Structure formats: structure tokens, C-alpha cells
PDB file of C-alpha atoms in Angstrom:
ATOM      1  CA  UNK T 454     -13.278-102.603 -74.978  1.00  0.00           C
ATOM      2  CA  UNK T 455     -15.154-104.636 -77.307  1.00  0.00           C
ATOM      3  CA  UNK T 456     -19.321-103.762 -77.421  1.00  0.00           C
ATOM      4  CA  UNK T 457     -22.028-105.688 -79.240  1.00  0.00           C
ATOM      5  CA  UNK T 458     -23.066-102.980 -81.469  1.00  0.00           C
ATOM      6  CA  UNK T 459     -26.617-103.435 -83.481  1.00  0.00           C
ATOM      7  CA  UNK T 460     -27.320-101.631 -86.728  1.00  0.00           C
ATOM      8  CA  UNK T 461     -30.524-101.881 -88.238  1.00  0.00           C
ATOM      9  CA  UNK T 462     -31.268-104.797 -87.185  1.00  0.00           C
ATOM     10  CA  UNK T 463     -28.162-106.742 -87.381  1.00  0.00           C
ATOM     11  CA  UNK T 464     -25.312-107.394 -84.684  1.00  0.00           C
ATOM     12  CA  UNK T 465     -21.624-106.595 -84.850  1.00  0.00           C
ATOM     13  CA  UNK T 466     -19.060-107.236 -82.374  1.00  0.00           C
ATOM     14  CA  UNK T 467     -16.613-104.357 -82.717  1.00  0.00           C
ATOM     15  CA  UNK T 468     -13.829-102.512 -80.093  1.00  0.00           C
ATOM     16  CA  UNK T 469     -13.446 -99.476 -79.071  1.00  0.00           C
ATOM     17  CA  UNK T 470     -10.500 -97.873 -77.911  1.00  0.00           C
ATOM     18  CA  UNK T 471     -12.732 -95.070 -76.273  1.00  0.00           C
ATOM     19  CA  UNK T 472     -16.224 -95.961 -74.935  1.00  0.00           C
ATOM     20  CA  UNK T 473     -19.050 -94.563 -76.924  1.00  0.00           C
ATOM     21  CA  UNK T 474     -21.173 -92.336 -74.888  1.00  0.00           C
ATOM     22  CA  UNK T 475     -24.603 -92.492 -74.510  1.00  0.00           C
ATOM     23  CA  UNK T 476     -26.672 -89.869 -77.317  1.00  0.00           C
ATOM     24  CA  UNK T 477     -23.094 -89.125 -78.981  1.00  0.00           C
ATOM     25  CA  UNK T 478     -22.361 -88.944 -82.495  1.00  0.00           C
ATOM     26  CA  UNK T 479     -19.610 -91.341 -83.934  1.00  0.00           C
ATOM     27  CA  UNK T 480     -18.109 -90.884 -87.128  1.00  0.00           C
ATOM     28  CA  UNK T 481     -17.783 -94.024 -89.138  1.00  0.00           C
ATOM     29  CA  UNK T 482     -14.415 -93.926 -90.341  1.00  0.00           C
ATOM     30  CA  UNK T 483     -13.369 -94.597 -86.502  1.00  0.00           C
ATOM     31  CA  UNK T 484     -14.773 -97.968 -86.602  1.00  0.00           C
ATOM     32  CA  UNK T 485     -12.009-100.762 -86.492  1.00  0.00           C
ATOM     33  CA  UNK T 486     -15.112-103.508 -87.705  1.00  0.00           C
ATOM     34  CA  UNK T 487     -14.511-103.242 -91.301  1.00  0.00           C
ATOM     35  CA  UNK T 488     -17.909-104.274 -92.282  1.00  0.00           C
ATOM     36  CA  UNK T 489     -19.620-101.802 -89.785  1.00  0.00           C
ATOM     37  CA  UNK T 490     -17.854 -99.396 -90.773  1.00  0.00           C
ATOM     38  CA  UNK T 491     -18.591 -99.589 -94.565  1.00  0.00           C
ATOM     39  CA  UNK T 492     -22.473-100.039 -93.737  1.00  0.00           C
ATOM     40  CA  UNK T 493     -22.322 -96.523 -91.089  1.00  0.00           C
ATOM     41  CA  UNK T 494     -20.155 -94.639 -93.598  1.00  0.00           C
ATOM     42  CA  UNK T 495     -22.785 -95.874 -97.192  1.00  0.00           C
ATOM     43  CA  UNK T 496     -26.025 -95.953 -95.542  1.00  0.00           C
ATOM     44  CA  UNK T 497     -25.001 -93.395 -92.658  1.00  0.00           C
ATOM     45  CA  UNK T 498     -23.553 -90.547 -94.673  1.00  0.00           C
ATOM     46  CA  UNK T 499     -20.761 -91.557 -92.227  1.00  0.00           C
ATOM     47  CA  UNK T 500     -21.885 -90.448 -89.046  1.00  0.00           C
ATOM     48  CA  UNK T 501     -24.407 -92.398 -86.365  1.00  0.00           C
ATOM     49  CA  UNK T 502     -26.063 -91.508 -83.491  1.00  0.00           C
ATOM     50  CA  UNK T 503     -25.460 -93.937 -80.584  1.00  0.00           C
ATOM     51  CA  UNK T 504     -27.817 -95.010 -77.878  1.00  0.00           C
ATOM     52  CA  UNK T 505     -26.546 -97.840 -74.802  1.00  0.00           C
ATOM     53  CA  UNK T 506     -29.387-100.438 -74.614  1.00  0.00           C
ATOM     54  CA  UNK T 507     -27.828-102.638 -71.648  1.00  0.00           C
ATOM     55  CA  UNK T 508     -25.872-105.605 -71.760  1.00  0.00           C
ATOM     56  CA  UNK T 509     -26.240-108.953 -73.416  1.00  0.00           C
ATOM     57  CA  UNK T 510     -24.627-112.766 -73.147  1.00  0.00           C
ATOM     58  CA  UNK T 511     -22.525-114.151 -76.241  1.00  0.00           C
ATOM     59  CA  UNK T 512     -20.631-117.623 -75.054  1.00  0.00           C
ATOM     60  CA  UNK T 513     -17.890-116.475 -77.695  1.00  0.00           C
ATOM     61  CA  UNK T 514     -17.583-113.111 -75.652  1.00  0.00           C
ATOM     62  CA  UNK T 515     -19.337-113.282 -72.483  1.00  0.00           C
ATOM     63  CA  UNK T 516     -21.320-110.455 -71.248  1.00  0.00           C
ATOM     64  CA  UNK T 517     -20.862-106.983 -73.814  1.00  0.00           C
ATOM     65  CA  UNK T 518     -22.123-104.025 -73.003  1.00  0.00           C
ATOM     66  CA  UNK T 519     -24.981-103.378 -76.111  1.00  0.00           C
ATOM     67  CA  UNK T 520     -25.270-100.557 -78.289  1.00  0.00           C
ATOM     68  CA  UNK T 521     -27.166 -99.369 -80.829  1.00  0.00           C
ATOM     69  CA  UNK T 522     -26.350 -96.850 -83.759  1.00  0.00           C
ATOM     70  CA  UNK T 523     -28.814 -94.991 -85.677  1.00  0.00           C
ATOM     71  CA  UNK T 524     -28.719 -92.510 -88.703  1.00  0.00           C
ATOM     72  CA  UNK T 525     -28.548 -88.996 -87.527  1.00  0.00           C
ATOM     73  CA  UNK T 526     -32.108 -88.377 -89.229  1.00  0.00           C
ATOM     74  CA  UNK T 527     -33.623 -90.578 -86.636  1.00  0.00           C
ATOM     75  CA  UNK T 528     -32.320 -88.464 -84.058  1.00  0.00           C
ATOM     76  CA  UNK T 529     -34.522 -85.624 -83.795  1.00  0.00           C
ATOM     77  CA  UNK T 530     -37.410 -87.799 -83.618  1.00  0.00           C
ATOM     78  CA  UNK T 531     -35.983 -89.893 -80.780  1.00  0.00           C
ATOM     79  CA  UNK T 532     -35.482 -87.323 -78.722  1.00  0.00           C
ATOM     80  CA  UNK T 533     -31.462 -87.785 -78.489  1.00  0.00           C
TER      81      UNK T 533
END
């Protein structure tokens, strides 16, 4: 299932062969975007937290569900 995925600001569109649960951890090195990946697993320490922020319109894509992906060190002060 492919997900528009934000990461600090910028977007990815990247698949999923699992959904991503809502306040899960993913590790980085299961990312099939290449680029993603490389920017969760450097500036990650390879794992993210992920939070679903709705759904948004791309006229390459139609409607994605949106995530967003965090560093784990911003999760204790989210509250996830």
C-alpha cells in the first residue's frame, strides 16, 4: 500500500507491504524508498516513531493515507 510519508519536513511516497500502525516503531532498514530509508537509518539511528496524520491528494497518486515519522527521542515528549 503506498503512504505519503513526511520526515522532517519533507515528503516521500513510499509502500508498504504491512501498514504502519499508529505510535509504532519502524526500523529503517524495512523501508523499500531508498532515499527514506538512508535519511531514517543516518539521522534516525535507524529506528522512527510513526504517527498517522490523515490523508492527503497527490494527482500522481490520488488520495494516500499520510504519515509522519519521528526520531525515537521525540517520542517521550509527544506522548506516543
Amino acid at each position: 500500500m503506498l503512504f505519503l510519508v513526511v520526515c522532517e519536513g519533507r515528503e516521500y511516497v513510499c509502500h508498504f507491504d504491512e501498514v504502519p500502525r499508529h505510535e509504532s516503531i519502524l526500523d529503517g532498514r524495512e523501508i523499500l524508498n531508498e532515499s527514506l530509508k538512508e535519511r531514517v537509518l543516518q539521522d534516525f539511528d535507524g529506528l522512527a516513531g510513526v504517527k498517522y496524520c490523515g490523508a492527503e491528494w497527490r494527482p500522481a497518486y490520488g488520495e494516500l493515507p499520510r504519515i509522519e515519522l519521528c526520531p525515537l527521542r521525540q517520542l517521550a515528549f509527544t506522548g506516543v
